[in-house]
Short mmCIF file of C-alpha atoms in Angstrom, two decimals:
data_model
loop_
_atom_site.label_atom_id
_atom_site.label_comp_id
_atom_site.label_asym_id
_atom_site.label_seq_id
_atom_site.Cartn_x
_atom_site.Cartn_y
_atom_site.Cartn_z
CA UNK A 1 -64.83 13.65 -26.69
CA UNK A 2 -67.46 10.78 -27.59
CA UNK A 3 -69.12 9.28 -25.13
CA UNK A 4 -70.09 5.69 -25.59
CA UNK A 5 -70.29 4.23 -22.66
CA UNK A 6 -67.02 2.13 -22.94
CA UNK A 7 -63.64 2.06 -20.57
CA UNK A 8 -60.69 3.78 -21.64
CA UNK A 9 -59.53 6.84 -23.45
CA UNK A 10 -62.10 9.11 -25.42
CA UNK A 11 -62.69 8.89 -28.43
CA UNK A 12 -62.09 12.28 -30.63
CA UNK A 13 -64.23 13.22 -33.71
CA UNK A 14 -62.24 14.92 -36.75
CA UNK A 15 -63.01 18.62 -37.04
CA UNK A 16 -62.85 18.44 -40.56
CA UNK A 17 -63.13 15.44 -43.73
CA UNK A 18 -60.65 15.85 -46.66
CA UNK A 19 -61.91 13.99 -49.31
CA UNK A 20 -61.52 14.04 -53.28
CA UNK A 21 -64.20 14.22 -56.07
CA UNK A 22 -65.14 10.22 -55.85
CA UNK A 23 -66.84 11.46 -52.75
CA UNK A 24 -68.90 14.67 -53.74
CA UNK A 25 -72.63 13.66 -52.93
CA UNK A 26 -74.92 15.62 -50.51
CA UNK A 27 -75.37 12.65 -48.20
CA UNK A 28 -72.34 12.27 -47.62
CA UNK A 29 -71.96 16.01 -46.87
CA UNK A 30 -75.03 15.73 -44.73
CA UNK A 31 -73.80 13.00 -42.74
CA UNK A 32 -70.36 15.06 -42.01
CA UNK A 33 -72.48 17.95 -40.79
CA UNK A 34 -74.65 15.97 -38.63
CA UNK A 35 -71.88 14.70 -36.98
CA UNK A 36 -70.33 18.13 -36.65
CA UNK A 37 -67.58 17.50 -39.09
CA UNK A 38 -66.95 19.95 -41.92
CA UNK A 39 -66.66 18.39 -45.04
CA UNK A 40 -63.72 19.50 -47.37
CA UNK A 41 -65.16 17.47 -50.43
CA UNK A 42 -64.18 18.46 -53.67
CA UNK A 43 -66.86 19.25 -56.17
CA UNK A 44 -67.16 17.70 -59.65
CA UNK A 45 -66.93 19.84 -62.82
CA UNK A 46 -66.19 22.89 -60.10
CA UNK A 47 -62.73 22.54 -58.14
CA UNK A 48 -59.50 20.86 -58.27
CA UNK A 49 -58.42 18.50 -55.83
CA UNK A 50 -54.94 19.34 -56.17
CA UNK A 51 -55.13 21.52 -53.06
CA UNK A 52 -56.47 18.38 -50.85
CA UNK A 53 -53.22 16.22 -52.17
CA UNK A 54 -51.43 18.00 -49.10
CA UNK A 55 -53.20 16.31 -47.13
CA UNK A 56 -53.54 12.88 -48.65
CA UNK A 57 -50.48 12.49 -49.44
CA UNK A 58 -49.88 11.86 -46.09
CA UNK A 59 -52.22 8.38 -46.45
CA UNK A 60 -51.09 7.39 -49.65
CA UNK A 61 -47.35 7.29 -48.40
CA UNK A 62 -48.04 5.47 -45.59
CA UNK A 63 -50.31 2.81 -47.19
CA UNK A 64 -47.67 2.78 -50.17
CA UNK A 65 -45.12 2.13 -47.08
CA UNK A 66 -47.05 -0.33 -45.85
CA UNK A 67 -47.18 -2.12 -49.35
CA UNK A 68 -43.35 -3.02 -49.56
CA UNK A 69 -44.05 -5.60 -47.21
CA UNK A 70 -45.73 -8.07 -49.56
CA UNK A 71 -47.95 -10.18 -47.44
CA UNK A 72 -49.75 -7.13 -45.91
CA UNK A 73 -51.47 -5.59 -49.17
CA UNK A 74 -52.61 -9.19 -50.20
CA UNK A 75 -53.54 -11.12 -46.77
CA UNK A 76 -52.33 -14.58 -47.00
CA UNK A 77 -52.60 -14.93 -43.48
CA UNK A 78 -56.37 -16.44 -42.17
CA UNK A 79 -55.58 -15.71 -38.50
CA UNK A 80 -56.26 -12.46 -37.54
CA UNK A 81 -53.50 -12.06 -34.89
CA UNK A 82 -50.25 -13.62 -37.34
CA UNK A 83 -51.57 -10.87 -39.43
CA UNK A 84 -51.44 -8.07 -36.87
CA UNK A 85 -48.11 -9.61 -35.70
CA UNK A 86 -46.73 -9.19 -39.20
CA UNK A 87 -48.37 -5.33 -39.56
CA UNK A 88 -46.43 -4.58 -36.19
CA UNK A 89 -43.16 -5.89 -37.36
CA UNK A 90 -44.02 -4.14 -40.35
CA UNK A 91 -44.81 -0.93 -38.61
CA UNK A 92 -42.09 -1.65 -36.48
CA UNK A 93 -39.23 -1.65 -39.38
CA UNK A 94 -40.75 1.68 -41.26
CA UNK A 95 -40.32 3.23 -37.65
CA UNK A 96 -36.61 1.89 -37.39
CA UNK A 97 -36.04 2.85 -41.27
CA UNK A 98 -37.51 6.36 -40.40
CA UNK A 99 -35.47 6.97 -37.09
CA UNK A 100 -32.05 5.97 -39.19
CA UNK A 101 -32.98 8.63 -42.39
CA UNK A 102 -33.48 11.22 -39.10
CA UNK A 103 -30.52 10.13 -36.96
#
């Protein structure tokens, strides 16, 4: 766990950092490593990143989800807790949608 100092649960540090080609550069790789993450970064002109899509794919659907709900990918809203009201309900309805497909 990380230890800052702060009340509640611990936080947890990825073992590892999936990431596509837009990301290959050595700081970036450095940082990961100094932070004890392994970085699973694509390289340009050298590998495919069709074998990190497994994992992404995860993301994009959930973001892509999260973008049927039309005021959440463009925020009308100014106050910050109508807008987390409105990301709950959404959240809220994929769950429902999601326990139906299952059920």
């Amino acid at each position: 766990p990380v230890r800052n100092g702060r009340r509640g649960r611990p936080r947890h540090r990825p073992d590892k950092l999936h990431a596509d080609k837009a990301y290959d550069a050595e700081p970036r790789r450095h940082e990961c490593r100094a932070r004890g993450i392994v970085p699973r970064i694509a390289r340009r002109g050298i590998e495919s990143s069709e074998r990190l899509g497994r994992h992404r794919w995860v993301v994009e659907r959930t973001h892509a989800w999260f973008n049927r709900f039309r005021r959440l990918p463009v925020r009308y809203e100014r106050r910050a807790d109508i807008y987390k009201a409105f990301t709950s309900l959404a959240a809220s309805l994929i769950t429902l949608n999601q326990i139906r497909r299952f059920c």
